[in-house]
Short mmCIF file of C-alpha atoms and ligand atoms in Angstrom, two decimals:
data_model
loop_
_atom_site.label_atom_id
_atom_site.label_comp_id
_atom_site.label_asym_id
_atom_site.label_seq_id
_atom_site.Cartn_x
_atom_site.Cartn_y
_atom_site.Cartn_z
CA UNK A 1 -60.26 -95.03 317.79
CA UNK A 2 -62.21 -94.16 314.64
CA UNK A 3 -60.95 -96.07 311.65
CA UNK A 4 -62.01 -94.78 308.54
CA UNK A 5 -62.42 -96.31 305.44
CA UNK A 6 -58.42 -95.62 304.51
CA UNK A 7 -58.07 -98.12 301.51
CA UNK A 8 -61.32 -95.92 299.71
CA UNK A 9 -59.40 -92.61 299.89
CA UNK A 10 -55.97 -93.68 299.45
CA UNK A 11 -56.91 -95.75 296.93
CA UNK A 12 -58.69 -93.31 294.83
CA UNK A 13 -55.34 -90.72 295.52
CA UNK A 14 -52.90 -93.58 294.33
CA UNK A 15 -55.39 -94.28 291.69
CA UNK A 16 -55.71 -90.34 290.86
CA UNK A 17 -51.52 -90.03 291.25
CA UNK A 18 -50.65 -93.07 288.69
CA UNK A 19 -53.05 -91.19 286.37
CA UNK A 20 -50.79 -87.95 286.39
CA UNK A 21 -47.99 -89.49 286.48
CA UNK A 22 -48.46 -91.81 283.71
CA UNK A 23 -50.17 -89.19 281.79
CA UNK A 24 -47.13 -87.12 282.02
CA UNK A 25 -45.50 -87.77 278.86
CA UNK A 26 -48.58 -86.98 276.64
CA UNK A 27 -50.13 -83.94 278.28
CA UNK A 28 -49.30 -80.09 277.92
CA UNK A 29 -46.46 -79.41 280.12
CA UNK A 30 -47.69 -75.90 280.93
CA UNK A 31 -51.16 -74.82 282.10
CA UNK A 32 -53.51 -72.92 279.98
CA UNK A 33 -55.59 -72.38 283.12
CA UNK A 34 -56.78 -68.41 283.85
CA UNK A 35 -57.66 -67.68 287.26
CA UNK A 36 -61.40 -66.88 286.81
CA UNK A 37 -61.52 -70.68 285.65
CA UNK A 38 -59.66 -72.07 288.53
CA UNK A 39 -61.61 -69.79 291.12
CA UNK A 40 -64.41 -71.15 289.48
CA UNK A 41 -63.71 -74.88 289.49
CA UNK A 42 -62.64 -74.50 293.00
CA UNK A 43 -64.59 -71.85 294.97
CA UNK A 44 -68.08 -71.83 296.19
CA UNK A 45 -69.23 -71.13 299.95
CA UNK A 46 -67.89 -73.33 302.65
CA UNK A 47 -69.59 -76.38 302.19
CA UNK A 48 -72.59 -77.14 304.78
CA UNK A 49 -71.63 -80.52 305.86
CA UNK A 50 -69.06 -83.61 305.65
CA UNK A 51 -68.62 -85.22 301.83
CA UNK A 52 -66.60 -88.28 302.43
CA UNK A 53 -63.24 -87.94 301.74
CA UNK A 54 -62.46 -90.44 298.52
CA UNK A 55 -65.31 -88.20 297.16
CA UNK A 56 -62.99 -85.02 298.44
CA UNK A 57 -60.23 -85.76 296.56
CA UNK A 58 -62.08 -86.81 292.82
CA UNK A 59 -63.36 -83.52 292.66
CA UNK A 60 -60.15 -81.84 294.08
CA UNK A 61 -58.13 -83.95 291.35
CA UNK A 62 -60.51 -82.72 288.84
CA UNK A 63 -60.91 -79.05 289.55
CA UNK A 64 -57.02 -78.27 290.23
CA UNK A 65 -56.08 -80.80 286.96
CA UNK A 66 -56.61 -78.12 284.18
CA UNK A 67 -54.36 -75.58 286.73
CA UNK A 68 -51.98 -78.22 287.29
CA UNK A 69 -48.24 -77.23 285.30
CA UNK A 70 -46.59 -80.46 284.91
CA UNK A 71 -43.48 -79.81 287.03
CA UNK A 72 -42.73 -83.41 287.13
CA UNK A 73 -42.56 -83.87 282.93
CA UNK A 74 -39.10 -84.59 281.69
CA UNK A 75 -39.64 -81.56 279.06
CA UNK A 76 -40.38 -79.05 281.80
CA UNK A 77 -37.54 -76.97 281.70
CA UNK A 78 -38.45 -73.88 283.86
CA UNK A 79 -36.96 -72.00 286.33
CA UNK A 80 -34.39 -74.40 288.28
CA UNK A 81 -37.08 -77.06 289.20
CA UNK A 82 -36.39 -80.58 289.78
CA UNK A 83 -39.16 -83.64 289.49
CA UNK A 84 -39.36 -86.00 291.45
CA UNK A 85 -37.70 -89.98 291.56
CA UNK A 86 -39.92 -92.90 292.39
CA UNK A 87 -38.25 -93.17 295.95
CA UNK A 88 -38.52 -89.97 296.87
CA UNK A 89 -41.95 -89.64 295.89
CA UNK A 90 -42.64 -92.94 297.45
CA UNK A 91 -40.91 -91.76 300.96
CA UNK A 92 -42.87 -88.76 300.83
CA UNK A 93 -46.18 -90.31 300.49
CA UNK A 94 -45.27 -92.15 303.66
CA UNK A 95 -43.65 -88.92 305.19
CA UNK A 96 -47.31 -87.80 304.99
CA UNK A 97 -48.88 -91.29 306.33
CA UNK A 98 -46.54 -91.05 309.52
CA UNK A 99 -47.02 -87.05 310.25
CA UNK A 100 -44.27 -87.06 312.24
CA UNK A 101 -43.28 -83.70 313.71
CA UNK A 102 -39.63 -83.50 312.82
CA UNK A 103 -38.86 -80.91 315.75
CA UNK A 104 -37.12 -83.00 318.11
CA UNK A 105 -35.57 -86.72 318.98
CA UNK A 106 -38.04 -87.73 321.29
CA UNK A 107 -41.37 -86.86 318.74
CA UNK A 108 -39.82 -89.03 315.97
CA UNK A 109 -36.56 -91.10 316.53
CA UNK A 110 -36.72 -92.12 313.15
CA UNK A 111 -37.16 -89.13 311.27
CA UNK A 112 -34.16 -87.33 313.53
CA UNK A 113 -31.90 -90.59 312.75
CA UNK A 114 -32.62 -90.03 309.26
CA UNK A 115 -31.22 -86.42 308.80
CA UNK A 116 -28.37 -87.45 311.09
CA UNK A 117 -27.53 -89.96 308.55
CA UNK A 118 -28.98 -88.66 305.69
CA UNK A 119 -26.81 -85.61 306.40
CA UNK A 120 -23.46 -87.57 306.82
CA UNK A 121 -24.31 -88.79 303.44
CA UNK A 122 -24.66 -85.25 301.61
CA UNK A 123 -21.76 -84.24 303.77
CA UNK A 124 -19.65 -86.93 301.77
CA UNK A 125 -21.20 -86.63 298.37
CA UNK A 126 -20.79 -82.79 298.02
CA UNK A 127 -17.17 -83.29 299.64
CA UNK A 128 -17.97 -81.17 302.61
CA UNK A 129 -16.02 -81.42 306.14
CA UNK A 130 -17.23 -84.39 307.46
CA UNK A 131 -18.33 -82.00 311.43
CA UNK A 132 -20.09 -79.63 309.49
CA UNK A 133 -23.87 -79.68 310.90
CA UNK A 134 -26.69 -80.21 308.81
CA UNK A 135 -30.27 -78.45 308.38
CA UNK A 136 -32.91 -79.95 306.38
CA UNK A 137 -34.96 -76.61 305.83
CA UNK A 138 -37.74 -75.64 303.33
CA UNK A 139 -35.45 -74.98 300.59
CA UNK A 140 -32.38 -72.41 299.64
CA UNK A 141 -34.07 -69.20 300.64
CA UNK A 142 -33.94 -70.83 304.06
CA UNK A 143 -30.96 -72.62 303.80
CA UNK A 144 -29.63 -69.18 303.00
CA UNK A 145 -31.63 -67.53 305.96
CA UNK A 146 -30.27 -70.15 308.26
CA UNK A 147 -26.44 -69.91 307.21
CA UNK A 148 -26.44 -65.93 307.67
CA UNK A 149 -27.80 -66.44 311.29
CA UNK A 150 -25.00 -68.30 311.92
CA UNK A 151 -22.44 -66.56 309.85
CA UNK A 152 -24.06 -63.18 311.72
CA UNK A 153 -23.78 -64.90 315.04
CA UNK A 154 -20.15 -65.40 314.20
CA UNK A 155 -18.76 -63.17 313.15
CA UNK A 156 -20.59 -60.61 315.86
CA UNK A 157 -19.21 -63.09 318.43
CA UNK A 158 -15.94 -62.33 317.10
CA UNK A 159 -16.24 -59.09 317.48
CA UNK A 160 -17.47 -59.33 321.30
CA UNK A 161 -21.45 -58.92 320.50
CA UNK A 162 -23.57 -61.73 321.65
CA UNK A 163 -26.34 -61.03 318.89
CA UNK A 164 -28.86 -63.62 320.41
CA UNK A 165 -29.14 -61.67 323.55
CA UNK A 166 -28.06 -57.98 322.34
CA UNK A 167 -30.09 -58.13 318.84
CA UNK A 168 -28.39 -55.43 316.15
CA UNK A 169 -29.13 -52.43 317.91
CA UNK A 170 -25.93 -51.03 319.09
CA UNK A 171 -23.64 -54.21 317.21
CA UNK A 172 -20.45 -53.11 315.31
CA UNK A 173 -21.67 -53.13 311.77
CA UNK A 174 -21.23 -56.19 309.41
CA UNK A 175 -20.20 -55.87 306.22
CA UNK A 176 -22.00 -58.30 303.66
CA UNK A 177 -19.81 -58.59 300.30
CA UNK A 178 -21.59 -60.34 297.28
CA UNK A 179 -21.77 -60.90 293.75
CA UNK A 180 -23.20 -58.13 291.95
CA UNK A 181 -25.56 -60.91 290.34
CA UNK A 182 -25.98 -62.83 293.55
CA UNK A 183 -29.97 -64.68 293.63
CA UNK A 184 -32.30 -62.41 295.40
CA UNK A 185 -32.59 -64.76 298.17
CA UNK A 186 -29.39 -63.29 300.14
CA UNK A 187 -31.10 -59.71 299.76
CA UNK A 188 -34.08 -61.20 301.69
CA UNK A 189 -32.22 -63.05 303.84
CA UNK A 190 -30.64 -60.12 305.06
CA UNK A 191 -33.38 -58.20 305.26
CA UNK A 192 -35.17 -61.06 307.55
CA UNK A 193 -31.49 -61.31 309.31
CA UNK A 194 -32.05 -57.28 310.53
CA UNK A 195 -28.41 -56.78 308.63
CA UNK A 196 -30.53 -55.58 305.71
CA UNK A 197 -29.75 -54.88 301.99
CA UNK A 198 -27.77 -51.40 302.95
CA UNK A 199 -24.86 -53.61 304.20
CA UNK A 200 -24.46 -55.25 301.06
CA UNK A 201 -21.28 -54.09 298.77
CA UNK A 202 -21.91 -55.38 295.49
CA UNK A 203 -18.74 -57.55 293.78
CA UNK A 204 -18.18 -56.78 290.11
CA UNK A 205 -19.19 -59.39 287.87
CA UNK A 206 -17.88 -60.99 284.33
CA UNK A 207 -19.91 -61.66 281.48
CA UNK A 208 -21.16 -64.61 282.75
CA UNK A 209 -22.38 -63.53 286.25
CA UNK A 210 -19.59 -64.79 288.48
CA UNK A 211 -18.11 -62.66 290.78
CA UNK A 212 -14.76 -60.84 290.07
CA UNK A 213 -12.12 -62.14 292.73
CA UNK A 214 -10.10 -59.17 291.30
CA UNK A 215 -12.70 -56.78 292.65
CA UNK A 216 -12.58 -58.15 296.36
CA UNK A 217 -10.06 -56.28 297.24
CA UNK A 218 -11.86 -52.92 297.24
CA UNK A 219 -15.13 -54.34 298.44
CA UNK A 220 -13.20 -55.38 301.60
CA UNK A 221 -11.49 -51.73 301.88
CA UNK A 222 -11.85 -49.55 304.29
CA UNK A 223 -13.65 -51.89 307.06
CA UNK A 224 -12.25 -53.73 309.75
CA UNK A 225 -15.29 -55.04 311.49
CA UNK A 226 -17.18 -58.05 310.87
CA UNK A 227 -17.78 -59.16 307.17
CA UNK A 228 -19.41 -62.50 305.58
CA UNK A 229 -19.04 -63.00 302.01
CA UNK A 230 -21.58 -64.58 299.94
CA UNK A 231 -20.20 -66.37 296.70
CA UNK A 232 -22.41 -68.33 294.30
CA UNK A 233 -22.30 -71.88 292.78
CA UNK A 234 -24.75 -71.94 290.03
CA UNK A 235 -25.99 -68.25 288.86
CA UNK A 236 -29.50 -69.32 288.55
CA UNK A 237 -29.28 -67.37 284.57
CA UNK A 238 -26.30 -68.50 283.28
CA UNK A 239 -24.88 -71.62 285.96
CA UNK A 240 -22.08 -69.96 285.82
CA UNK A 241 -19.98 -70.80 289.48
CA UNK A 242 -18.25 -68.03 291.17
CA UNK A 243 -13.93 -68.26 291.44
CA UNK A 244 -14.82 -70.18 294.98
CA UNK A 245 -11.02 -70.92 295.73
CA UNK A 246 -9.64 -67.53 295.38
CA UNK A 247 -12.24 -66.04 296.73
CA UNK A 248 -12.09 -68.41 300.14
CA UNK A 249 -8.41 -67.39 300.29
CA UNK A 250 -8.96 -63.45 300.07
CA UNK A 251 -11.82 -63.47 302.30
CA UNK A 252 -10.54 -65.92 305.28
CA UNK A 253 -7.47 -63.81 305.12
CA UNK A 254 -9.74 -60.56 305.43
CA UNK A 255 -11.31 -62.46 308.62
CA UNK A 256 -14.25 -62.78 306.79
CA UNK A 257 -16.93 -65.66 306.68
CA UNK A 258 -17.52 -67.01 303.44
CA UNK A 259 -20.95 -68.13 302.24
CA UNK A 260 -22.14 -70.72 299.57
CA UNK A 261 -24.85 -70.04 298.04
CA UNK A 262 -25.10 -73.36 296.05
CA UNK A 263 -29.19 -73.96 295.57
CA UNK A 264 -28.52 -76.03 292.54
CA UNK A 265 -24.45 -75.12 291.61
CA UNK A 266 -23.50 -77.34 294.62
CA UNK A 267 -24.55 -80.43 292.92
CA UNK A 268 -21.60 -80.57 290.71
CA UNK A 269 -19.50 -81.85 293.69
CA UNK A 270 -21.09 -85.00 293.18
CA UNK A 271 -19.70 -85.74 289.93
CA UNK A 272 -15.73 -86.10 289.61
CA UNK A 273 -15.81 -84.54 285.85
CA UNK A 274 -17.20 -81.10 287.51
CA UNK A 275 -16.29 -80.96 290.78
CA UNK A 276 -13.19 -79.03 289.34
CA UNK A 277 -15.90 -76.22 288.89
CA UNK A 278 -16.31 -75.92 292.52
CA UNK A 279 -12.90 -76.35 293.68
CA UNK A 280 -12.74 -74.53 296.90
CA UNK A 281 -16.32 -74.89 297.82
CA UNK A 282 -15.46 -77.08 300.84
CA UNK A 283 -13.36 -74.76 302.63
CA UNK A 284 -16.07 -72.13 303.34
CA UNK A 285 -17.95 -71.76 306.10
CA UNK A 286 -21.77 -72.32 305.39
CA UNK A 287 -23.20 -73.76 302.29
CA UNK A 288 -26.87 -73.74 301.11
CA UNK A 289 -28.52 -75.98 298.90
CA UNK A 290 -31.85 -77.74 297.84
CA UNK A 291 -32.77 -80.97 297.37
CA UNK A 292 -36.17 -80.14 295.49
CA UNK A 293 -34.38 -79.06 292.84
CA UNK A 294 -31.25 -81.73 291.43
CA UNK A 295 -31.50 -84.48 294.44
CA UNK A 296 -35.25 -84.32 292.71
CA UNK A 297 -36.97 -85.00 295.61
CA UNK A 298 -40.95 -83.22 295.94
CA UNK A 299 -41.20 -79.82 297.39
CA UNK A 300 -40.45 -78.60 299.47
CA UNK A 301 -36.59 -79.31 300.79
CA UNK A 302 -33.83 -77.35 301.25
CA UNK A 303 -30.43 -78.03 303.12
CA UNK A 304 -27.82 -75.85 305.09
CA UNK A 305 -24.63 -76.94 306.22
CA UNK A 306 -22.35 -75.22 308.40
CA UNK A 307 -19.05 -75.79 308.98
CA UNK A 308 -19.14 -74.35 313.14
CA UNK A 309 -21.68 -76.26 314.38
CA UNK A 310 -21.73 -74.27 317.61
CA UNK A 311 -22.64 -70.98 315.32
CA UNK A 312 -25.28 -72.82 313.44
CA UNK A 313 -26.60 -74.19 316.89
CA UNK A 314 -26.32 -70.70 318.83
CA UNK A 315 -28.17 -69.29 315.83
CA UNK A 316 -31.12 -71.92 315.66
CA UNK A 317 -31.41 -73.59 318.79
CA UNK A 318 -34.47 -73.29 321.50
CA UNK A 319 -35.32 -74.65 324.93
CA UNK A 320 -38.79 -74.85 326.27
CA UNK A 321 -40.15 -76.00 329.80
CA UNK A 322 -42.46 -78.24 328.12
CA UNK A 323 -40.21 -80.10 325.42
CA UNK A 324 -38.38 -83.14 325.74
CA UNK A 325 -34.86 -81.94 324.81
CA UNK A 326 -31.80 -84.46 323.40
CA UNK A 327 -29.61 -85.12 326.30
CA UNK A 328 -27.63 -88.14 325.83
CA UNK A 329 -26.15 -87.47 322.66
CA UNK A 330 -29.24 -87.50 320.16
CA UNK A 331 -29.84 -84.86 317.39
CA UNK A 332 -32.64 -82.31 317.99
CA UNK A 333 -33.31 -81.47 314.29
CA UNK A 334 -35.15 -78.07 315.77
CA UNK A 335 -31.67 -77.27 316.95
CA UNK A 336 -30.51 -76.97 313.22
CA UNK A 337 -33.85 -74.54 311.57
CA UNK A 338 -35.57 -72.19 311.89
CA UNK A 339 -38.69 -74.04 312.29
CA UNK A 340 -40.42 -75.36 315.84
CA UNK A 341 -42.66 -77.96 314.35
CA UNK A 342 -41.75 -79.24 311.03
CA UNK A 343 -42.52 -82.07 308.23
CA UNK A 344 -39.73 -84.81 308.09
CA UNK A 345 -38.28 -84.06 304.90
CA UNK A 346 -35.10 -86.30 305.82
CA UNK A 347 -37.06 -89.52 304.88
CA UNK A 348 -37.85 -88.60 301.43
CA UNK A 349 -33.59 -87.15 301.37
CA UNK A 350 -32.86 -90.46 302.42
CA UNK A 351 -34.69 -92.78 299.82
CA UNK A 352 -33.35 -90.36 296.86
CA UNK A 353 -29.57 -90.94 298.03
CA UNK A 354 -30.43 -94.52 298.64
CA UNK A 355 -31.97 -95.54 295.49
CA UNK A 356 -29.12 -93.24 293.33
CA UNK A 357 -26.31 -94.07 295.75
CA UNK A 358 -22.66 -92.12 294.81
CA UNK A 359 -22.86 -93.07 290.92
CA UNK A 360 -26.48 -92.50 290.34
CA UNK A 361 -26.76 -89.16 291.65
CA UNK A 362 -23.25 -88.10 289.87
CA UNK A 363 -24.69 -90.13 286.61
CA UNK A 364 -28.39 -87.48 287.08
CA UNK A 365 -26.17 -84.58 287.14
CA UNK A 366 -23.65 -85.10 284.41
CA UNK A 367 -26.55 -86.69 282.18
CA UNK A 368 -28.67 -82.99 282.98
CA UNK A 369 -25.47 -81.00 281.86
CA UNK A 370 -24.96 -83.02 278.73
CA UNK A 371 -28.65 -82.55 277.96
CA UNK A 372 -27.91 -78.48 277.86
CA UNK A 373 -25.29 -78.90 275.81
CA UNK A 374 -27.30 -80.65 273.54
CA UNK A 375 -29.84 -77.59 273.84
CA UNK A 376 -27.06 -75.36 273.12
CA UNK A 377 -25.59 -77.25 270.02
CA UNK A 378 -28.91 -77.76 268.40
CA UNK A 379 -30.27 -74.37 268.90
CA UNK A 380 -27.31 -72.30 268.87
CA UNK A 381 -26.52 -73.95 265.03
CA UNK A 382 -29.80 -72.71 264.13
CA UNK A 383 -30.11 -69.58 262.22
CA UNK A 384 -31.20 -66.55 263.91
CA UNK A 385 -30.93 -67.78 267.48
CA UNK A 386 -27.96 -67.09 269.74
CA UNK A 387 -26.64 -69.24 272.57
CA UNK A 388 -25.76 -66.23 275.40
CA UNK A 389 -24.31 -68.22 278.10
CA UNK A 390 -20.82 -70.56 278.28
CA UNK A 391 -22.94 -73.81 279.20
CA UNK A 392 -20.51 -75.25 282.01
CA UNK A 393 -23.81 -77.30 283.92
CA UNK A 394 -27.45 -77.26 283.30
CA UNK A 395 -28.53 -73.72 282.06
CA UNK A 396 -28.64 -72.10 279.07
CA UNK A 397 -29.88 -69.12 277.86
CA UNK A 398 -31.40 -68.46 274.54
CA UNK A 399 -32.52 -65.47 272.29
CA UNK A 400 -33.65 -64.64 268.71
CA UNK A 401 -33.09 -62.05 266.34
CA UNK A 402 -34.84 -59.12 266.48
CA UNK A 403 -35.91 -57.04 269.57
CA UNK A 404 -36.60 -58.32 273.27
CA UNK A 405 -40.52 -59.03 272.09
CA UNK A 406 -39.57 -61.81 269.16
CA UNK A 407 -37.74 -63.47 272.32
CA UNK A 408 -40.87 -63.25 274.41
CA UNK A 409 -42.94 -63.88 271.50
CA UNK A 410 -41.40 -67.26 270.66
CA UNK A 411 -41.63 -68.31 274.88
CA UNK A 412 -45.17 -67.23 275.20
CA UNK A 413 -45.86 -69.31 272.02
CA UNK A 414 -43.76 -72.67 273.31
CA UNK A 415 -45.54 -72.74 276.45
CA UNK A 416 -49.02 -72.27 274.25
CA UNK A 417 -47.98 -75.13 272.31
CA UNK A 418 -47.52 -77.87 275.66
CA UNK A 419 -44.79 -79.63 274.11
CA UNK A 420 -42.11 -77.93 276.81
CA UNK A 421 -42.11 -75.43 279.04
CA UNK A 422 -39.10 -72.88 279.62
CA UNK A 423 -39.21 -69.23 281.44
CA UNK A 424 -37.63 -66.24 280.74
CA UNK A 425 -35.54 -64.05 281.96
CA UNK A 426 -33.68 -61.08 281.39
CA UNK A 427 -29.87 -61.06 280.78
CA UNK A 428 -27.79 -58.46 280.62
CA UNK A 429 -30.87 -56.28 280.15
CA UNK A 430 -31.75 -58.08 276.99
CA UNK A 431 -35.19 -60.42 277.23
CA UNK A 432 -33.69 -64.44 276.57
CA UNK A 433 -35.42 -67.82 276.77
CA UNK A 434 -34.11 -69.80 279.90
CA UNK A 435 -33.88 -74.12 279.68
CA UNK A 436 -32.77 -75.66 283.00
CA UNK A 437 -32.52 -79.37 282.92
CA UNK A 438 -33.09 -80.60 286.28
CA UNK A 439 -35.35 -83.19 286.03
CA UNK A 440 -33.81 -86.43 286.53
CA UNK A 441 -36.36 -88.09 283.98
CA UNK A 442 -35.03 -85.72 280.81
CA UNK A 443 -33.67 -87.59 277.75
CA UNK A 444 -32.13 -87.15 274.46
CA UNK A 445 -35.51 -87.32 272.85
CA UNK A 446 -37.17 -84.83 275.27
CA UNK A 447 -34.46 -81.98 274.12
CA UNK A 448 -34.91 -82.89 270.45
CA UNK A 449 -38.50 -83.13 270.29
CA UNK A 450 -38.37 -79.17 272.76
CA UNK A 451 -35.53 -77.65 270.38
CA UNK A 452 -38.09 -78.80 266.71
CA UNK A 453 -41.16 -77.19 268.66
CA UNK A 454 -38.81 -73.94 269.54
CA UNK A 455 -37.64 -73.63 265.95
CA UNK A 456 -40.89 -74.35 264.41
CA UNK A 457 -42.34 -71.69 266.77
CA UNK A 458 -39.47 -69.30 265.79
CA UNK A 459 -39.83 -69.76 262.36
CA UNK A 460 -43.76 -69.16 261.77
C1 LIG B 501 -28.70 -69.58 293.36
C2 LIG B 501 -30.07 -69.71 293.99
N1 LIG B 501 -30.23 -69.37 295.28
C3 LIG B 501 -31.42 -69.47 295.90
C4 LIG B 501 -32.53 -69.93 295.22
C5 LIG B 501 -33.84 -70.02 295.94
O1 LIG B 501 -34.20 -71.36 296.09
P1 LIG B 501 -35.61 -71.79 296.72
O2 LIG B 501 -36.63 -71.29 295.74
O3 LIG B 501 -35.55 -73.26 296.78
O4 LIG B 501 -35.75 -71.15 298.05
C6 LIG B 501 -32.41 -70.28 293.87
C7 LIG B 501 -33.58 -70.74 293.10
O5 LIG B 501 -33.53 -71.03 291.94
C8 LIG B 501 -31.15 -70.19 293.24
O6 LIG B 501 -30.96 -70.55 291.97
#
């Protein structure tokens, strides 16, 4: 076996990843980087022969740095992006070493033992039922993906339509029921699924994006067939969580499966002082979530949970001549995704619930939803800017006087500046500025050095 010179190139990558890391809390948060420049550092014809690999990496470290956006800084405050802990960064560096394929039992023990107990653990923190089954998928567009196959398996079942064999052609209808403000992942879910975006009847909303339970009633009229629901914990705009308990209640007793989609919302379980904003989540059927964004573990990960393991199994699962199946009792992870071959992300799901444990992770979240408050308070007291959203977890949603380009105006100029880095949005068809705290690294002084560069900005 060739042994290569391992301690040069891993060396020069832990060397190269203490730099960024280390680096993080002085250097532009965003990237200033066009493409012509990247294209440029990086590109060239394929090269004509072997460079050693510690060389490899320097020059890939140097070329991608100006095009790197510093997802992992405390004062990143994009989209709904987590960073990543010291364990979970760790375990993924050695998910990596060990290439494991993930697929089945008999490729990599460990890494199936993991999500088995990994996935107990989540099952107890986010106060699931302790037989749901677990999926450790890309992240919530799959965990989404994977939930509807099983919720469409269902509730076709149900209805005397074996959907695995049969496919849609021919199957009684379903009827899909969702928040009028639902994330755009369900819509392509659906649309993967072969249900497709036609089946969807749109739920009223309020003003802060959660679906109307009052308005279920007609979305369920006039249809007898099969019908999932999907509700919402965390409306990736506002946070706001969806009425999960009454709508669990209307929609079991319309027959109906109900679906979770909790990519970041779910988190709040953890923490006794919210879980009251997700009363109800535990009694519905399938739940997705991701751990790349508030478990802050690296991209990518995503979980589904499903509380009929034999759907989520009928949906997912896959024999092959050549495979070594489970057959005494093991976990087949492949029996759980939609992926054959896959990365073990359990090990790096394992180390962040490991080195948080029950308090830690509960302590991330709560500190992340003070930490918008904060936002709110200090920007929302300051003239000309309005707070738009009722901050109940870790998103809040800003805009300034004047018309939708001021509000782009002051974004494009924070994210020249480096200091922080927020996205936009648009809410309620009006342009605001949109702060998630995720990142499990984010402290008071992060916030109040982000809301004097966003006032400063404003104000020039
Ligand atoms: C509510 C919701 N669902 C689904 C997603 C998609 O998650 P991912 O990008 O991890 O697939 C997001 C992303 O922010 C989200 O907020």
């Amino acid at each position: 076996m060739h042994v290569p010179d391992w301690a040069g190139t891993l060396g020069e990558a832990y060397r190269l990843a203490l730099t960024h890391l280390t680096g993080l809390p002085e250097r532009p948060v965003g990237s200033g980087a066009g493409p012509a420049d990247m294209r440029a550092a990086l590109g060239g014809p394929v090269p004509d022969g072997p460079t050693p690999p510690a060389e490899v990496i320097a020059a890939l470290a140097a070329a991608a740095e100006p095009g790197l956006v510093a997802t992992a800084s405390g004062r990143f405050f994009g989209f709904v992006f987590g960073g990543a802990t010291p364990a979970a960064l760790a375990a993924d560096w050695l998910t990596a070493t060990w290439d494991q394929n993930a697929g089945l039992y008999a490729t990599s023990p460990a890494a199936a033992a993991v999500e088995e107990v990994a996935g107990g653990w989540l099952l107890d923190l986010l106060g699931l039922p302790p037989h749901a089954s677990v999926g450790f998928v890309t992240g919530a567009q799959m965990a989404n993906f994977t939930a509807l196959a099983a919720a469409r398996h269902e509730v076709l079942r149900r209805a005397g339509w074996d959907v695995e064999r049969r496919g849609l052609i021919g199957a009684p209808p379903i009827r899909v029921v969702a928040g009028a403000d639902r994330h755009d992942t369900i819509d392509r879910a659906l649309r993967f699924l072969g249900i497709g975006t036609d089946a969807i009847v749109p739920v009223p909303v309020d003003d802060q994006g959660r679906m109307r339970a009052d308005a279920l009633g007609a979305a369920f009229a006039g249809h007898s067939g099969p019908m999932i629901v999907c509700a919402q914990a965390g409306n990736v705009n506002s946070g706001a969580v969806d009425p999960l308990d009454a709508i669990v209640d209307l929609a079991h007793e319309a027959g109906a499966w109900v679906h979770v989609d909790g990519a970041f919302g779910l988190w709040a379980s953890v923490s006794p002082a919210l879980r009251p904003l997700v009363a109800g989540a535990p009694r519905a059927d399938s739940w997705a979530t991701d751990a790349h964004k508030w478990l802050n573990v690296p991209y990518d990960s995503g979980l589904v949970f499903c509380a009929h393991p034999s759907a989520h199994r009928a949906a997912m699962s896959v024999r092959a001549v050549y495979l070594e199946h489970a057959e005494g009792g093991e976990r087949d992870p492949l029996d759980h995704n939609p992926e054959f071959s896959r990365r073990a992300r359990g090990f790096a799901v394992y180390a962040a619930l490991r080195a948080l444990g029950r308090t830690g992770m509960a302590a991330l979240v709560e500190r992340c939803c003070a930490l918008a408050r904060r936002f709110a308070d200090q920007l929302g007291a300051a003239d000309g800017v309005t707070v738009l959203n009722d901050v109940v977890l870790n998103q809040v949603l800003v805009r300034f006087d004047g018309p939708d380009e001021r509000t782009r105006a002051v974004l494009d100029g924070v994210r020249r500046d480096g200091t922080c880095f927020m996205s936009g949005t648009t809410w309620q068809g009006r342009a605001a500025m949109r702060i998630s705290v995720t990142n499990w690294s984010t402290d008071e002084a992060d916030v109040d050095a982000s809301v004097r560069t966003i006032l400063k900005i404003a104000d020039a």
